[in-house]
CSV table of C-alpha atoms in Angstrom, one decimal:
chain,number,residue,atom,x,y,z
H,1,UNK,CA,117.9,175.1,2.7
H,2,UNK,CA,115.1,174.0,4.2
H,3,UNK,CA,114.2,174.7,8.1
H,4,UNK,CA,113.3,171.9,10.5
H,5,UNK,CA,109.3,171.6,11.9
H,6,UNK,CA,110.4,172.7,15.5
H,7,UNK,CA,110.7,169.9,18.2
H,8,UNK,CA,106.8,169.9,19.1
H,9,UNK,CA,105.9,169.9,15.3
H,10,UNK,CA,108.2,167.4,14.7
H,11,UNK,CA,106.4,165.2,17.7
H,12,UNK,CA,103.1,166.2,16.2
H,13,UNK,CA,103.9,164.8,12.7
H,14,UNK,CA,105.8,161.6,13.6
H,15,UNK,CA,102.7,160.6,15.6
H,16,UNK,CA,100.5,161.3,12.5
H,17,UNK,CA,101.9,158.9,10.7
H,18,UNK,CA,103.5,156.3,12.9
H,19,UNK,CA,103.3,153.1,12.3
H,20,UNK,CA,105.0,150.9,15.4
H,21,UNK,CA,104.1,153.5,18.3
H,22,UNK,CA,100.9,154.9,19.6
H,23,UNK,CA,99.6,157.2,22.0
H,24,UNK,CA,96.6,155.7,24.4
H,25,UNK,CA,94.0,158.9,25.3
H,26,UNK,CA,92.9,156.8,28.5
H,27,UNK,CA,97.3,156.5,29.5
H,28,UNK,CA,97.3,160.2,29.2
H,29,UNK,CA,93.9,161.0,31.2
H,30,UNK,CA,95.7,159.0,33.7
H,31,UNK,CA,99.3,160.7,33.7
H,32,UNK,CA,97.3,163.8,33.6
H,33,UNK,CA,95.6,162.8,36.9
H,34,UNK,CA,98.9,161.6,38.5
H,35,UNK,CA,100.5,165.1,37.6
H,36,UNK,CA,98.0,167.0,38.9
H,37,UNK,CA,98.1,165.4,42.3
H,38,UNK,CA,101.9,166.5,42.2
H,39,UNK,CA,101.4,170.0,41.2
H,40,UNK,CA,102.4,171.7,43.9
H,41,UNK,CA,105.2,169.2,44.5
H,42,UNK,CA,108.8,171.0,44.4
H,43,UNK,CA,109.8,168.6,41.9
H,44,UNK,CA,108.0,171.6,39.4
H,45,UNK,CA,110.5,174.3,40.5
H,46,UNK,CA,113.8,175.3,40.1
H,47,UNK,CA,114.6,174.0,43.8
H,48,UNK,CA,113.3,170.8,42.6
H,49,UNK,CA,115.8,171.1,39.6
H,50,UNK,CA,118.7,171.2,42.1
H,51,UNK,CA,117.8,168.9,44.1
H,52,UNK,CA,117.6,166.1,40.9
H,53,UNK,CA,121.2,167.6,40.4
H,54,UNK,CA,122.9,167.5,43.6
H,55,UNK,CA,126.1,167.4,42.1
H,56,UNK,CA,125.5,170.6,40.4
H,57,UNK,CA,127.9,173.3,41.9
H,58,UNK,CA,126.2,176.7,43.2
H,59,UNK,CA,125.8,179.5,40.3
H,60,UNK,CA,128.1,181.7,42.3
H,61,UNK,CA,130.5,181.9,39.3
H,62,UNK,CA,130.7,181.7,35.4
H,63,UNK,CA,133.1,178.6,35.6
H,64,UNK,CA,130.5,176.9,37.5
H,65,UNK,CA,127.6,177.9,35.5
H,66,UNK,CA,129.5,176.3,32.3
H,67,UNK,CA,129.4,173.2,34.9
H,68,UNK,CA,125.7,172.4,33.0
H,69,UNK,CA,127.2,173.1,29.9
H,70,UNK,CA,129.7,170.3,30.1
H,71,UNK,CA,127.9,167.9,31.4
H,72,UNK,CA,125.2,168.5,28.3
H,73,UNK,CA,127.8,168.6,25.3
H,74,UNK,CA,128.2,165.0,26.5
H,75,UNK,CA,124.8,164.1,27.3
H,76,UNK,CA,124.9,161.1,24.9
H,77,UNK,CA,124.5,157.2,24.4
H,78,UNK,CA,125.1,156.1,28.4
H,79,UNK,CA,123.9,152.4,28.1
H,80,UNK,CA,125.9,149.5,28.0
H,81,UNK,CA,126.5,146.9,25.5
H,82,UNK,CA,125.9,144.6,28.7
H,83,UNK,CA,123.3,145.1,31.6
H,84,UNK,CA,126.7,143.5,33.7
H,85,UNK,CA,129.1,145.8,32.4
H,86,UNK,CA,128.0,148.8,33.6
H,87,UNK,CA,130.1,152.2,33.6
H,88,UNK,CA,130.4,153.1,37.2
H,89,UNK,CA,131.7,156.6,39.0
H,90,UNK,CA,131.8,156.7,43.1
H,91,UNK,CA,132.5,160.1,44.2
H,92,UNK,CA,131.7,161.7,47.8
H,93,UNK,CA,130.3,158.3,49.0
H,94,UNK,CA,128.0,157.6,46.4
H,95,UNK,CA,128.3,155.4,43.3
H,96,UNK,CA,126.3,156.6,40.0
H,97,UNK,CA,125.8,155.0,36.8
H,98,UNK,CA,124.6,156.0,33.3
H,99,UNK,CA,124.0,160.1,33.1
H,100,UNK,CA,124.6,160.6,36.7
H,101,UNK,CA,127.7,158.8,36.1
H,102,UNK,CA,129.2,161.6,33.6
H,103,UNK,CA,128.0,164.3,36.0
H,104,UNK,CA,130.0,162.5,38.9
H,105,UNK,CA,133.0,162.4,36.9
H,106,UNK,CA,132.7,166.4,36.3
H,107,UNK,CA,132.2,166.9,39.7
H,108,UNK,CA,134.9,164.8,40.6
H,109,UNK,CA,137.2,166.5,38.4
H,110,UNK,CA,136.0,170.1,39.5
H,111,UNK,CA,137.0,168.8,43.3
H,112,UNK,CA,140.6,167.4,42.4
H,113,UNK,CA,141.6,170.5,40.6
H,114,UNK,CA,141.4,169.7,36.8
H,115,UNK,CA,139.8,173.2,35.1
H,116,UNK,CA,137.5,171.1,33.3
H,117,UNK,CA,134.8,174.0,33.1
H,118,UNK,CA,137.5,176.6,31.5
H,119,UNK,CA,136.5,177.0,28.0
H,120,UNK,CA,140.4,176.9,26.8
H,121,UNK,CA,140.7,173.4,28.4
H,122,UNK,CA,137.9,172.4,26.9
H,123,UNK,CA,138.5,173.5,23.2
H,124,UNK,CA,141.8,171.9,23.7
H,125,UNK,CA,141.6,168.5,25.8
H,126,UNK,CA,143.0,165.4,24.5
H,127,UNK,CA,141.7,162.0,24.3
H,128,UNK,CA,144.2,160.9,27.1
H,129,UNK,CA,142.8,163.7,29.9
H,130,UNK,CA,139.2,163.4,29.0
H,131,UNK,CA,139.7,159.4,29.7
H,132,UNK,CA,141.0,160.6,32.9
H,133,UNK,CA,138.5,162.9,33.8
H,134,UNK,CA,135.8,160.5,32.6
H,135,UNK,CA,137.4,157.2,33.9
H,136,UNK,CA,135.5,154.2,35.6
H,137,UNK,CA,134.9,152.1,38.5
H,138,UNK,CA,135.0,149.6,36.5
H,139,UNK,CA,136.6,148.0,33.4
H,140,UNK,CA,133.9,149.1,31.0
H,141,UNK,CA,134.9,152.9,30.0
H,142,UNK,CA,132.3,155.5,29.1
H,143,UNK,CA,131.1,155.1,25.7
H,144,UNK,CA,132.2,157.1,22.6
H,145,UNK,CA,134.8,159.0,24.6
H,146,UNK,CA,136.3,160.0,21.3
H,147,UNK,CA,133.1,161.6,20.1
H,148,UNK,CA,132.4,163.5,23.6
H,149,UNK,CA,136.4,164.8,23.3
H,150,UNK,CA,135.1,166.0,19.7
H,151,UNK,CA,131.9,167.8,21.1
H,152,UNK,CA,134.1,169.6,23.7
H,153,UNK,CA,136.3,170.8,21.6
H,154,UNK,CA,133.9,172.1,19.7
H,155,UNK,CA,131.7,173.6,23.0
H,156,UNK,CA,134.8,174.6,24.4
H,157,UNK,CA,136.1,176.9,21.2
H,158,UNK,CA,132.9,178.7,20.6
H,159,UNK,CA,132.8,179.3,24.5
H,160,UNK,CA,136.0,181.4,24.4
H,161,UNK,CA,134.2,183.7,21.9
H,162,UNK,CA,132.0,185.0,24.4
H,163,UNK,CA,134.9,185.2,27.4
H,164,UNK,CA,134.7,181.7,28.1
H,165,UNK,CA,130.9,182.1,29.4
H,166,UNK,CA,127.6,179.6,28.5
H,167,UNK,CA,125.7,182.9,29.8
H,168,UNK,CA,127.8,185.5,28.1
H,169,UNK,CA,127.2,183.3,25.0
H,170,UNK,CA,123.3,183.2,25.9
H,171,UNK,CA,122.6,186.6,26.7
H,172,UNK,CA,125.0,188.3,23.2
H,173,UNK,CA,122.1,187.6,21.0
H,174,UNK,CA,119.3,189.9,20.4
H,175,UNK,CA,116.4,188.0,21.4
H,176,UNK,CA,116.2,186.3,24.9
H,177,UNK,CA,113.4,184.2,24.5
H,178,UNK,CA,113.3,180.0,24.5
H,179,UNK,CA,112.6,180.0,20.7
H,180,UNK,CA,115.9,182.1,19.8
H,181,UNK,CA,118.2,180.5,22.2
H,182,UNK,CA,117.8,177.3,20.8
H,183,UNK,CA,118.3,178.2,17.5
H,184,UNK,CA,121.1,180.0,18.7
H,185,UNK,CA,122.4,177.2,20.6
H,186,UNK,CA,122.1,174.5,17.6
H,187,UNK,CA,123.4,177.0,15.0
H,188,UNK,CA,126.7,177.6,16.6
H,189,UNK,CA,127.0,173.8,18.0
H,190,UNK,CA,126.7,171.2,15.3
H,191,UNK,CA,126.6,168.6,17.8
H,192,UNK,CA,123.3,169.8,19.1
H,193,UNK,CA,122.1,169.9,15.8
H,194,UNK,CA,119.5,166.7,16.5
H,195,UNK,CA,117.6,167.0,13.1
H,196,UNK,CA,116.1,163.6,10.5
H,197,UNK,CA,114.5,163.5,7.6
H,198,UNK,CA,111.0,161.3,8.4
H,199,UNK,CA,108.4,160.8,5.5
H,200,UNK,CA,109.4,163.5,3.4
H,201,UNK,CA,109.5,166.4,5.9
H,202,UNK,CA,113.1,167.7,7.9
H,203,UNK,CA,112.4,167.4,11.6
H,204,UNK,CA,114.5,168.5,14.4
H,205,UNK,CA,114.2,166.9,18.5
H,206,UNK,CA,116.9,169.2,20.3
H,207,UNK,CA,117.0,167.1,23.2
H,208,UNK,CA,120.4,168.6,24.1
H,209,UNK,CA,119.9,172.1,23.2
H,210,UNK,CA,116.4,172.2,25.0
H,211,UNK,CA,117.9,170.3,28.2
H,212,UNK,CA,120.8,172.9,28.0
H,213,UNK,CA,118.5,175.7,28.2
H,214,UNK,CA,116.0,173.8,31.0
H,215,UNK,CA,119.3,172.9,33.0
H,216,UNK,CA,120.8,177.0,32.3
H,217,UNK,CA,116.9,178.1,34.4
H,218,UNK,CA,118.0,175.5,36.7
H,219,UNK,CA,121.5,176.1,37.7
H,220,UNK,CA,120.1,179.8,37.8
H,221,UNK,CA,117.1,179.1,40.0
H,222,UNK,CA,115.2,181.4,36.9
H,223,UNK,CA,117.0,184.7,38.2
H,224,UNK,CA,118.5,186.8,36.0
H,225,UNK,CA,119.8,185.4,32.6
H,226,UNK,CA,118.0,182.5,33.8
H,227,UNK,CA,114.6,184.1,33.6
H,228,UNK,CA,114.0,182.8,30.1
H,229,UNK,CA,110.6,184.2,28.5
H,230,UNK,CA,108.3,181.7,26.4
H,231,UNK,CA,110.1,178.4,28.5
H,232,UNK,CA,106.9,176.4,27.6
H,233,UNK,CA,107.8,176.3,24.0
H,234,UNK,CA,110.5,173.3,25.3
H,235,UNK,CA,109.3,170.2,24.7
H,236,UNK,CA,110.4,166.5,26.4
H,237,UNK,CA,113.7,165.8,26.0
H,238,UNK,CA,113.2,162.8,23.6
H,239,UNK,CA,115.6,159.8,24.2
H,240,UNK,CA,115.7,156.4,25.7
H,241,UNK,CA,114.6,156.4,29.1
H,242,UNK,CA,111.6,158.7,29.1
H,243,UNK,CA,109.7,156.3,26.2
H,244,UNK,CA,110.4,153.1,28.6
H,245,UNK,CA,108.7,155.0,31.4
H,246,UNK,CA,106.3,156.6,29.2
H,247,UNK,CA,105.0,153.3,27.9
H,248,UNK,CA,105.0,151.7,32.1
H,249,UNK,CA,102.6,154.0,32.2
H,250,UNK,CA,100.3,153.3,29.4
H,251,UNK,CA,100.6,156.1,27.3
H,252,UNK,CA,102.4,154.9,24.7
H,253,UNK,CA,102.4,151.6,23.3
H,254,UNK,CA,104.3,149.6,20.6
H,255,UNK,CA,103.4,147.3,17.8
H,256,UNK,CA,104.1,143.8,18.7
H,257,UNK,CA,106.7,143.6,16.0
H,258,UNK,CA,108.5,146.6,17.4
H,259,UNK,CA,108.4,145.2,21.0
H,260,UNK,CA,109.8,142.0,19.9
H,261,UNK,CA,113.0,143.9,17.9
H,262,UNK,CA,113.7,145.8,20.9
H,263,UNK,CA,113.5,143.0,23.4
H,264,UNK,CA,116.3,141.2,21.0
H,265,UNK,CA,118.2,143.8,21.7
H,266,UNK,CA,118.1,145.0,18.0
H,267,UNK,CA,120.5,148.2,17.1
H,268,UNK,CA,118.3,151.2,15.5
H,269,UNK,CA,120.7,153.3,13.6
H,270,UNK,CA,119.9,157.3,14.4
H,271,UNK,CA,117.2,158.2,11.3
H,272,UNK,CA,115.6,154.7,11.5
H,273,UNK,CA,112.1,155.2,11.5
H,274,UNK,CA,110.9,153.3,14.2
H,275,UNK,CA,113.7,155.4,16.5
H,276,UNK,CA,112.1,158.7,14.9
H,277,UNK,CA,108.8,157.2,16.1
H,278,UNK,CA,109.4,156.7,19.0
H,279,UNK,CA,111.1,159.9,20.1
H,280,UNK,CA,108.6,161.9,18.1
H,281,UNK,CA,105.3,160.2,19.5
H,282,UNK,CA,107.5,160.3,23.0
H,283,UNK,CA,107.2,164.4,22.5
H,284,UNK,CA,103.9,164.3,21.3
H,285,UNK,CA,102.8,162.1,24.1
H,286,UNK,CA,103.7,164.5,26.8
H,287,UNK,CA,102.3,167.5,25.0
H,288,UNK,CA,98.9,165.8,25.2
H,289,UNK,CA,99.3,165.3,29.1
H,290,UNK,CA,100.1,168.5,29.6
H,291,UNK,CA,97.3,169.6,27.2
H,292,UNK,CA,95.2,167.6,30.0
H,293,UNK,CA,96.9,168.7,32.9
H,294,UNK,CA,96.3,172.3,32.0
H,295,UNK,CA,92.6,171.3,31.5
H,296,UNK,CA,92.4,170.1,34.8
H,297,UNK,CA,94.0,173.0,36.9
H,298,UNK,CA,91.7,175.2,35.1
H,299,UNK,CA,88.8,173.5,35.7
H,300,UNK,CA,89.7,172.3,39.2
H,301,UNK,CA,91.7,175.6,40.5
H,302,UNK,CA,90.1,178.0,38.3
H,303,UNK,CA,94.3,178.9,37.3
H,304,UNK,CA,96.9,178.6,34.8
H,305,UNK,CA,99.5,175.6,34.8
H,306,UNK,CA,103.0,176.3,35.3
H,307,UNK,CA,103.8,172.7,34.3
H,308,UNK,CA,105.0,172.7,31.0
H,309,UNK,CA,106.2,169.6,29.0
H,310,UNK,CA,110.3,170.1,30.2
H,311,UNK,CA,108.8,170.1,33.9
H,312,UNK,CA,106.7,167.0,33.1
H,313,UNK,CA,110.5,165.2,31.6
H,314,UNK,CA,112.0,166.4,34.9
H,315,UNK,CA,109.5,164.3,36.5
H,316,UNK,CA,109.9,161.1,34.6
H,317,UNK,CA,113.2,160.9,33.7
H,318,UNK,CA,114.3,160.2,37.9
H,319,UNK,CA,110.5,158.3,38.1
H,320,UNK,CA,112.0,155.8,35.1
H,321,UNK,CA,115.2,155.5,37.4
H,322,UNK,CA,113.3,155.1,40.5
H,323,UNK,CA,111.1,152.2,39.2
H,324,UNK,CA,113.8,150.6,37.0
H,325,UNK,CA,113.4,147.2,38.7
H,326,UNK,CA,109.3,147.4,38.0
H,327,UNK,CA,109.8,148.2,34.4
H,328,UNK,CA,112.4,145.9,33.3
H,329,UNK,CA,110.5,143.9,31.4
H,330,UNK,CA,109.9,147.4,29.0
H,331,UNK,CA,113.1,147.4,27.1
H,332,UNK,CA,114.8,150.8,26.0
H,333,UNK,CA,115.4,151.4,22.5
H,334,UNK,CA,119.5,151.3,21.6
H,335,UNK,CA,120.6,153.6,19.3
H,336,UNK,CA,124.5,154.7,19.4
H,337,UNK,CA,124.7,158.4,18.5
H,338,UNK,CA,125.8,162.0,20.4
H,339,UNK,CA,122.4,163.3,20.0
H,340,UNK,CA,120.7,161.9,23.6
């Protein structure tokens, strides 16, 4: 059977030969320049990673490390069919929408009681208690609740193989490093298993596996198990919000035609090519600012970048959120799937 190029491959070769999406050199001299005047910024660290989760729970126990684990087995498909029908979870005095909805929920779950980190609840929750756990403000429910119950059983079941642990499960393999781990992860998870076929060649994003493993360092604050070797291998997590920000910024653009199908709110099955484009020339984009970036530290500081490309998604995904209002007029791509 034949392997997948690995996320950053993948990027590399959908931006060869794209044909709606394009990467502007002068957009990323620019984001490279905006980066660097952040480098020192906490946002780059695994403080800054917990404070972009503040409804993470400490990493005082295994049941609260599988707290990322949950949260990323349904990491999927958050947009609404309308802008005014919004999914909505309040929980300690705040009200969250989209991702930071589903993280709410958890939370909110964790605080009244329901062992929704136990692996053996999770291999084994129904459709009814997930609904529960998951349930909205509003009248509009999460999205694909069936498919998230599927993905948890799944998570949960090979979780109880390794004592009900995410870390027992990463640290039983032989090889510790970034590389292994997700290959580990989207070998024993076919949910995360975020693979196409585009212009003849099998390609692979991971965005799930490869947030995992970024939100395992973070939860861990990179101590122990969460030391992970070779963590610049990860690339951006490729999915619908960083490519709206992404093209804000002037790094990426799309072909008039694609523009116009996206601002008619078009639906791009998972596989289309002009979703593979954009994903894979979203990856590629970000590997050429922090190809700059690095250029500029070690010209400028005479050092080595710590900012690799999952730092750099860190960064955008909350800056896309933050400036939602000044880049409406971008539209996100829509794609219904469980892979981002």
């Amino acid at each position: 059977m034949e392997e997948p190029l690995s996320p950053r491959e993948s990027g590399r070769w959908v931006a060869e030969r794209s044909r709606d999406v394009f990467i502007e050199e002068e957009g990323v001299r620019r984001a490279a320049e905006m980066l660097y005047g952040l480098r020192a910024s906490e946002v780059f660290t695994p403080q800054g990673w917990k404070k972009m989760n503040p409804l993470a729970p400490t990493f005082d126990s295994d049941l609260h490390i599988n707290w990322v684990f949950v949260v990323d087995t349904m990491n999927f498909s958050f947009w609404p069919d309308r802008e005014d029908q919004q999914c909505t979870v309040t929980h300690r005095g705040s009200t969250y929408s989209g991702y930071m909805a589903l993280c709410a929920a958890v939370t909110r779950a964790m605080d009244e009681g329901v062992p929704i980190t136990d692996a053996a609840y999770m291999a084994s929750v129904s459709l009814e208690a997930l609904g529960r756990v998951l349930r909205s403000d509003t009248a509009t429910p999460m999205p694909m609740l069936e498919e998230r119950r599927r993905a948890l059983n799944e998570g949960g079941a090979l979780l109880l193989r390794y004592g009900g642990s995410l870390r027992r499960f990463l640290a039983a393999g032989d090889a510790r490093d970034a590389p292994s781990l997700i290959r580990r992860i989207v070998d024993n998870l076919p949910s995360y298993r975020d693979e196409a076929q585009h212009e003849g060649k099998k390609i692979a994003f991971y965005k799930r596996a490869q947030i995992l493993l970024a939100d395992f360092w973070g939860i861990m604050e990179a101590r122990g198990e969460g030391s992970i070797p070779d963590l610049d291998y990860l690339t951006m997590f490729a999915d619908y919000r960083v490519p709206q920000a992404l093209v804000y910024l002037g790094v990426l653009r799309y072909s008039d035609s694609l523009m116009s199908t996206l601002k008619e709110g078009a639906l791009l099955p998972s596989g289309d090519r002009r979703e593979v484009e954009i994903r894979g020339c979203s990856i590629w984009c970000v590997e050429r600012i922090k190809t700059e970036l690095w250029k500029l530290v070690e010209q400028r500081d005479g050092q080595r970048s710590h900012i690799n490309s999952a730092l750099i998604d860190f960064y955008l995904w909350p800056y896309a959120k933050e400036h939602s209002k000044e880049m409406a007029h971008i539209p996100i791509h829509h794609t219904r799937c469980i892979y981002y």
